[in-house]
Short mmCIF file of C-alpha atoms in Angstrom, two decimals:
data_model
loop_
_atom_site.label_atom_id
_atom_site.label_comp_id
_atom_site.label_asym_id
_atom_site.label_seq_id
_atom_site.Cartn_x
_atom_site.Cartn_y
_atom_site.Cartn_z
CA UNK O 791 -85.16 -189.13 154.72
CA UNK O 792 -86.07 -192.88 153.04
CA UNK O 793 -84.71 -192.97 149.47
CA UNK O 794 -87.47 -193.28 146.68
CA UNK O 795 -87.75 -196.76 145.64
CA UNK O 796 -86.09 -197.95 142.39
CA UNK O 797 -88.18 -198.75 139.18
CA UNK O 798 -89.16 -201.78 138.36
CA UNK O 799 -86.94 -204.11 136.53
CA UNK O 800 -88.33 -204.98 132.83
CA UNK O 801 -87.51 -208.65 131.54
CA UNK O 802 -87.39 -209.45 127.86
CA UNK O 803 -86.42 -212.79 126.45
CA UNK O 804 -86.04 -212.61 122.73
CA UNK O 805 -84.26 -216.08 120.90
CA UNK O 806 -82.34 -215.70 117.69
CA UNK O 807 -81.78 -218.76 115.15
CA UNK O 808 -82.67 -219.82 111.58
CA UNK O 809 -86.68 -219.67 111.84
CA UNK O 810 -87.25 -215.82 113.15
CA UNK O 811 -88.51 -213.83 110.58
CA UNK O 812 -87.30 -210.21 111.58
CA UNK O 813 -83.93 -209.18 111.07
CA UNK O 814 -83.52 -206.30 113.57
CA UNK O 815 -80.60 -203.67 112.60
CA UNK O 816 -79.34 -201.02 114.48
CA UNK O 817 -76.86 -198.47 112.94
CA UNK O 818 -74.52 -196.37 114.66
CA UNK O 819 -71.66 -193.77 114.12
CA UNK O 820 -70.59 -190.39 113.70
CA UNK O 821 -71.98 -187.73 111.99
CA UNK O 822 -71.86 -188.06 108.54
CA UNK O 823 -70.40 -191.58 107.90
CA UNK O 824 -73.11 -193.02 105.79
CA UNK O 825 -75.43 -194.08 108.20
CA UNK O 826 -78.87 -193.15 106.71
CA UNK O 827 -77.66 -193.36 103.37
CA UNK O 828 -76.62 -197.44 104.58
CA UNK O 829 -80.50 -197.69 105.89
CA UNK O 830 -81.62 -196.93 103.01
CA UNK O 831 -79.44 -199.22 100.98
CA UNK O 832 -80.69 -201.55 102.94
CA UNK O 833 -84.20 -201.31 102.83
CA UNK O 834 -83.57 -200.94 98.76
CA UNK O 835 -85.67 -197.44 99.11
CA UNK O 836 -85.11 -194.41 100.30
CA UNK O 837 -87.26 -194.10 104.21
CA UNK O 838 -84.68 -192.07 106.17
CA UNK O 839 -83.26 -188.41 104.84
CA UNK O 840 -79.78 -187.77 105.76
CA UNK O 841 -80.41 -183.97 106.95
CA UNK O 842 -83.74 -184.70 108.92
CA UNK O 843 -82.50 -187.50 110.83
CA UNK O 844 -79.21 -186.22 111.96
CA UNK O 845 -80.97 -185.16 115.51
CA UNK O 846 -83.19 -188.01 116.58
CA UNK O 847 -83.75 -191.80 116.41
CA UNK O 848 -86.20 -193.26 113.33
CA UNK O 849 -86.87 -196.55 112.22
CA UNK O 850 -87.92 -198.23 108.33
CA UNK O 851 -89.27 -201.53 107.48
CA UNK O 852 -89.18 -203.41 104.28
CA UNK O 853 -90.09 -207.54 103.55
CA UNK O 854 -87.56 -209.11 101.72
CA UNK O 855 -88.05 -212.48 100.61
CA UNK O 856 -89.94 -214.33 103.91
CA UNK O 857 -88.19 -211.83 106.21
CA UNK O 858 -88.74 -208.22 107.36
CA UNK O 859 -85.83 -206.13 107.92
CA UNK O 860 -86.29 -203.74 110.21
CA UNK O 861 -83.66 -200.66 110.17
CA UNK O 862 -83.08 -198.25 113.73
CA UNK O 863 -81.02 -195.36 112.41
CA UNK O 864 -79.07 -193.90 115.11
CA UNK O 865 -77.51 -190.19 115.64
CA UNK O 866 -74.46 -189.50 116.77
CA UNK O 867 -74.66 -189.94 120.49
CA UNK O 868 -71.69 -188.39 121.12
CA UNK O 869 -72.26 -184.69 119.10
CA UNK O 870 -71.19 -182.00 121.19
CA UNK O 871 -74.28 -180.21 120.08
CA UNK O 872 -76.91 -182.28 121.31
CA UNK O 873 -77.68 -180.84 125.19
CA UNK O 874 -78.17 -183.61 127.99
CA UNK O 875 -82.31 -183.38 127.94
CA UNK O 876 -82.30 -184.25 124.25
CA UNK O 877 -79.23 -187.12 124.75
CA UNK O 878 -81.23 -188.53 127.55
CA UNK O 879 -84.17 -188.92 125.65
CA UNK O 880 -82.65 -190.07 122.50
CA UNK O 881 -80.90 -193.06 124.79
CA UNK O 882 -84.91 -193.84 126.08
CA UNK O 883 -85.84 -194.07 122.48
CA UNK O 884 -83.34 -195.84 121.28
CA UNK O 885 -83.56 -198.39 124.22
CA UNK O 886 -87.36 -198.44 123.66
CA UNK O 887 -86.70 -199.26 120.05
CA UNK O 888 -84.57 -202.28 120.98
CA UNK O 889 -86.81 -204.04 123.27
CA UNK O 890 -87.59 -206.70 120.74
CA UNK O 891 -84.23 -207.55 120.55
CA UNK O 892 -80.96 -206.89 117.97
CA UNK O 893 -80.20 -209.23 115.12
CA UNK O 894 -77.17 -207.01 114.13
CA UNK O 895 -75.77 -203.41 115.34
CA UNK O 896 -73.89 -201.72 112.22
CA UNK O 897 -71.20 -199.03 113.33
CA UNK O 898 -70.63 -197.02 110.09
CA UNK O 899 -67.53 -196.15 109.23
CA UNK O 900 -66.25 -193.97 105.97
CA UNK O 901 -63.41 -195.33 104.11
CA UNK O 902 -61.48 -191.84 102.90
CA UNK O 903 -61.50 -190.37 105.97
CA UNK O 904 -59.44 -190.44 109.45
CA UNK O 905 -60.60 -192.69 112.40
CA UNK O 906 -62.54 -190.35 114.17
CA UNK O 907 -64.86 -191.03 117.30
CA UNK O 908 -65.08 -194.64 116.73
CA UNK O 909 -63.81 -196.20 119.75
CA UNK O 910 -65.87 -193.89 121.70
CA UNK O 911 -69.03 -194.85 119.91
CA UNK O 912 -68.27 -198.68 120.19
CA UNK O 913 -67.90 -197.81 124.24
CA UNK O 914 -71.19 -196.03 124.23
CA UNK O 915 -72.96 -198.62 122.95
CA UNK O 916 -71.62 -201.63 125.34
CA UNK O 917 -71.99 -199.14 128.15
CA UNK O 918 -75.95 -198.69 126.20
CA UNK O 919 -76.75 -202.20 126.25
CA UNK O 920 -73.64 -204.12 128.70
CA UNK O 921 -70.77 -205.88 127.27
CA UNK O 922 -72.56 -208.59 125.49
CA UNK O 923 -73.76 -207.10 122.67
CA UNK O 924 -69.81 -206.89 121.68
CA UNK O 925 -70.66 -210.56 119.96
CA UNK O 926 -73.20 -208.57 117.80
CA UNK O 927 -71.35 -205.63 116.45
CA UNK O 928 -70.17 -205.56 112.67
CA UNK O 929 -68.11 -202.94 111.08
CA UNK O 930 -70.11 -201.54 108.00
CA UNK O 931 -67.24 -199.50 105.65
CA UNK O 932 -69.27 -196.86 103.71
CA UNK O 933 -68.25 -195.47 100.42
CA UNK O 934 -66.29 -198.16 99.03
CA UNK O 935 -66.11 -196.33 95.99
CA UNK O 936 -63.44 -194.52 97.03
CA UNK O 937 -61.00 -197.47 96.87
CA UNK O 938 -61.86 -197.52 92.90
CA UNK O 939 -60.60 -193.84 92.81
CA UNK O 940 -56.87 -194.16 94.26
CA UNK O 941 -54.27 -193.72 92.11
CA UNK O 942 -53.28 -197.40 93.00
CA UNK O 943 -57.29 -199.28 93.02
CA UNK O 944 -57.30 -201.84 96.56
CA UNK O 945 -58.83 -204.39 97.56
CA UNK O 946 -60.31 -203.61 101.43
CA UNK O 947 -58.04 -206.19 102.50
CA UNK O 948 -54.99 -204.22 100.80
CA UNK O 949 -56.19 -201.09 102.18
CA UNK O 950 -56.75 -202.15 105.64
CA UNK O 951 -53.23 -203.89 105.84
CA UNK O 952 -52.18 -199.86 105.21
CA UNK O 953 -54.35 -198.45 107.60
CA UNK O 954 -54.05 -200.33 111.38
CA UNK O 955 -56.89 -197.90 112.56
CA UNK O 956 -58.96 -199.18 110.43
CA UNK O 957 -57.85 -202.88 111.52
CA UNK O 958 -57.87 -202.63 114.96
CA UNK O 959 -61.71 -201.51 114.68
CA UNK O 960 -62.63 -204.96 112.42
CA UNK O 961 -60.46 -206.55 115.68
CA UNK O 962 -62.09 -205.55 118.39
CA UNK O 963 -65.83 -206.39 116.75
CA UNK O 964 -64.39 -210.11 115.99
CA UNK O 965 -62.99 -209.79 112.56
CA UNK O 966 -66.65 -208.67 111.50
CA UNK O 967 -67.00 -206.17 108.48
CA UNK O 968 -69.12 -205.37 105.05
CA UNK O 969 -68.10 -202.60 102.50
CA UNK O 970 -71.25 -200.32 101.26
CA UNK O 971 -70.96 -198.38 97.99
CA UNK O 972 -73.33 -196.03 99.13
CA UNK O 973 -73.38 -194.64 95.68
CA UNK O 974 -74.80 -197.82 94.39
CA UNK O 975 -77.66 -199.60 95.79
CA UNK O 976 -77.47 -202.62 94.62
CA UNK O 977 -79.13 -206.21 95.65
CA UNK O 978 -75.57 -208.14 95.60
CA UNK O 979 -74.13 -206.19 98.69
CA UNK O 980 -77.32 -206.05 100.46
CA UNK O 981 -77.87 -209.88 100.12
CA UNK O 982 -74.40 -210.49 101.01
CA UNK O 983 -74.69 -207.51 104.30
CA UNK O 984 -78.00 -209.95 105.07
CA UNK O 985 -76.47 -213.19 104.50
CA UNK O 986 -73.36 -212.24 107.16
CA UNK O 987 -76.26 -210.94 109.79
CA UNK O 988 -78.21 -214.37 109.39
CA UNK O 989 -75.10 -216.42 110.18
CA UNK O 990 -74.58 -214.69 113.14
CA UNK O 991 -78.51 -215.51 114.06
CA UNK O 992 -77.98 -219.50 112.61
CA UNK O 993 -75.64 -219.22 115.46
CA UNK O 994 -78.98 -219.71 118.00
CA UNK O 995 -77.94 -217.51 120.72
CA UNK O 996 -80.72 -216.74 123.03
CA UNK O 997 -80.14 -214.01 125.63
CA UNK O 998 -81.61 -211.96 128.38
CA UNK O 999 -82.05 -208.25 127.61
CA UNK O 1000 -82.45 -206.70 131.51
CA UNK O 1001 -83.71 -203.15 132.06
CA UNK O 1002 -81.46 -202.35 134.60
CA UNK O 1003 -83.23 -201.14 138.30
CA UNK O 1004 -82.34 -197.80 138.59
CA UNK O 1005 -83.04 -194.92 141.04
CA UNK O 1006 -83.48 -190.69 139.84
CA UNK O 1007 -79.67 -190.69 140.16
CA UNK O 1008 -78.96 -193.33 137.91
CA UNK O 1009 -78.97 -193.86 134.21
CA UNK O 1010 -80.61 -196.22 132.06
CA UNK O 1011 -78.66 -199.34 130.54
CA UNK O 1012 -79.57 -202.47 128.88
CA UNK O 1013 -77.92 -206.12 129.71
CA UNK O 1014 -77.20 -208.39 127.18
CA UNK O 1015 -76.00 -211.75 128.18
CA UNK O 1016 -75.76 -215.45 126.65
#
C-alpha cells in the first residue's frame, strides 16, 4: 500500500531589529509559577485569570509607547493531567500562535520554591520550535518578594550563588534573567523586562521559522534557525 503523502511545508520569514513595532512574548512553565500573573504584569492590566487559563493557550495585547506587546500565556505542557487529544491540540495552538514570529520566550520560574520541571520544560520547547530558539529564552524569577522576607534579605545575585539549580537554569538560557514581584505591578520592572527583550531584537537576527513536513505518524515541530 503507497504511504499518504506528507503535508505541505509552511514558510514564514519574520526579521527582528530596532524598527518592528510588536514585541511578541511567549511564557512558559509549570503550574503555578507566576505565569499569568507575569502576563498580566506585563500588559500593566489584568487580561489572563490564573484559574481559567491553567488548561489552554490565550493571548493579551496592550500598546505601550510606539510598540504593542503582545503576551501568549502558556500551560504547563508537561501536566500529567492533560490527556494526549487536548496536549496535541494545545501544541497546534500554540504553534499557530507563533507563526508571526517570537521576540522573547519567558520560562517562569518561582523563587521560594524547589527546581521542579524546569529542564523538562526548556527541552519541550526546543524540541517545540528546534534548537534555535535556545538564543531567545530568558529566565523570568517570579515573586521576588520573597527575597525581602528571609531572615537574611538577598540580592538575586546572593541568592543564586546559594542555590546552583537556580544558576545552572540562568546558564543554560545564556546568562539571561529578570526578577518579577508579582505582588507589585509596577512600570520600573516592566520597562526594564522590555528594555532586556529589545536588546535581544537590536541584535537584528532574522530567521526562518519552518513547519516541519510531516506524515499522520509524525508530530508537529517548528525550526528556528539564524
Amino acid at each position: 500500500m503507497a504511504e499518504k503523502p506528507s503535508s505541505p511545508t509552511e514558510i514564514f520569514k519574520c526579521t527582528f531589529n530596532s524598527d518592528d513595532p510588536v514585541i511578541r512574548i511567549l511564557l512558559m512553565g509549570r503550574k503555578g509559577s507566576g505565569k499569568s500573573s507575569s502576563g498580566n504584569n506585563i500588559l500593566g492590566e489584568r487580561k489572563f485569570e490564573v484559574k481559567k487559563h491553567e488548561s489552554e493557550v490565550c493571548e493579551g495585547k496592550t500598546q505601550i509607547g510606539e510598540k504593542q506587546v503582545h503576551v501568549i500565556d502558556c500551560p504547563d505542557l508537561l501536566d500529567p493531567d492533560l490527556n494526549k487529544e487536548k496536549l496535541e491540540m494545545m501544541k497546534e495552538q500554540l504553534v499557530s500562535g507563533c507563526s508571526a514570529g517570537l521576540s522573547s520566550v519567558l520560562l517562569t520560574v518561582p523563587l521560594e520554591e524547589p527546581v521542579g520541571n524546569e529542564e523538562e520544560i526548556l527541552d519541550s520547547i526546543k524540541n517545540l520550535f528546534g534548537p534555535e530558539v535556545q538564543k531567545y529564552i530568558m529566565i523570568l524569577f517570579t515573586h521576588e518578594d520573597e527575597l525581602e522576607d528571609l531572615d537574611e534579605p538577598q540580592t538575586i545575585d546572593e541568592y543564586l550563588q546559594n542555590h546552583p539549580d537556580l544558576q545552572r537554569l540562568v546558564t543554560e538560557c545564556g546568562g539571561k534573567f529578570h526578577c518579577f514581584n508579582n505582588k507589585c505591578e509596577s512600570d520600573g520592572q516592566r520597562q526594564e523586562l522590555l528594555q532586556k527583550i529589545e536588546e535581544i531584537m537590536e541584535k537584528g537576527r532574522t530567521f526562518l521559522k519552518e513547519q516541519i513536513i510531516r506524515s499522520d505518524s509524525m508530530e508537529t515541530g517548528v525550526n528556528l534557525r539564524t
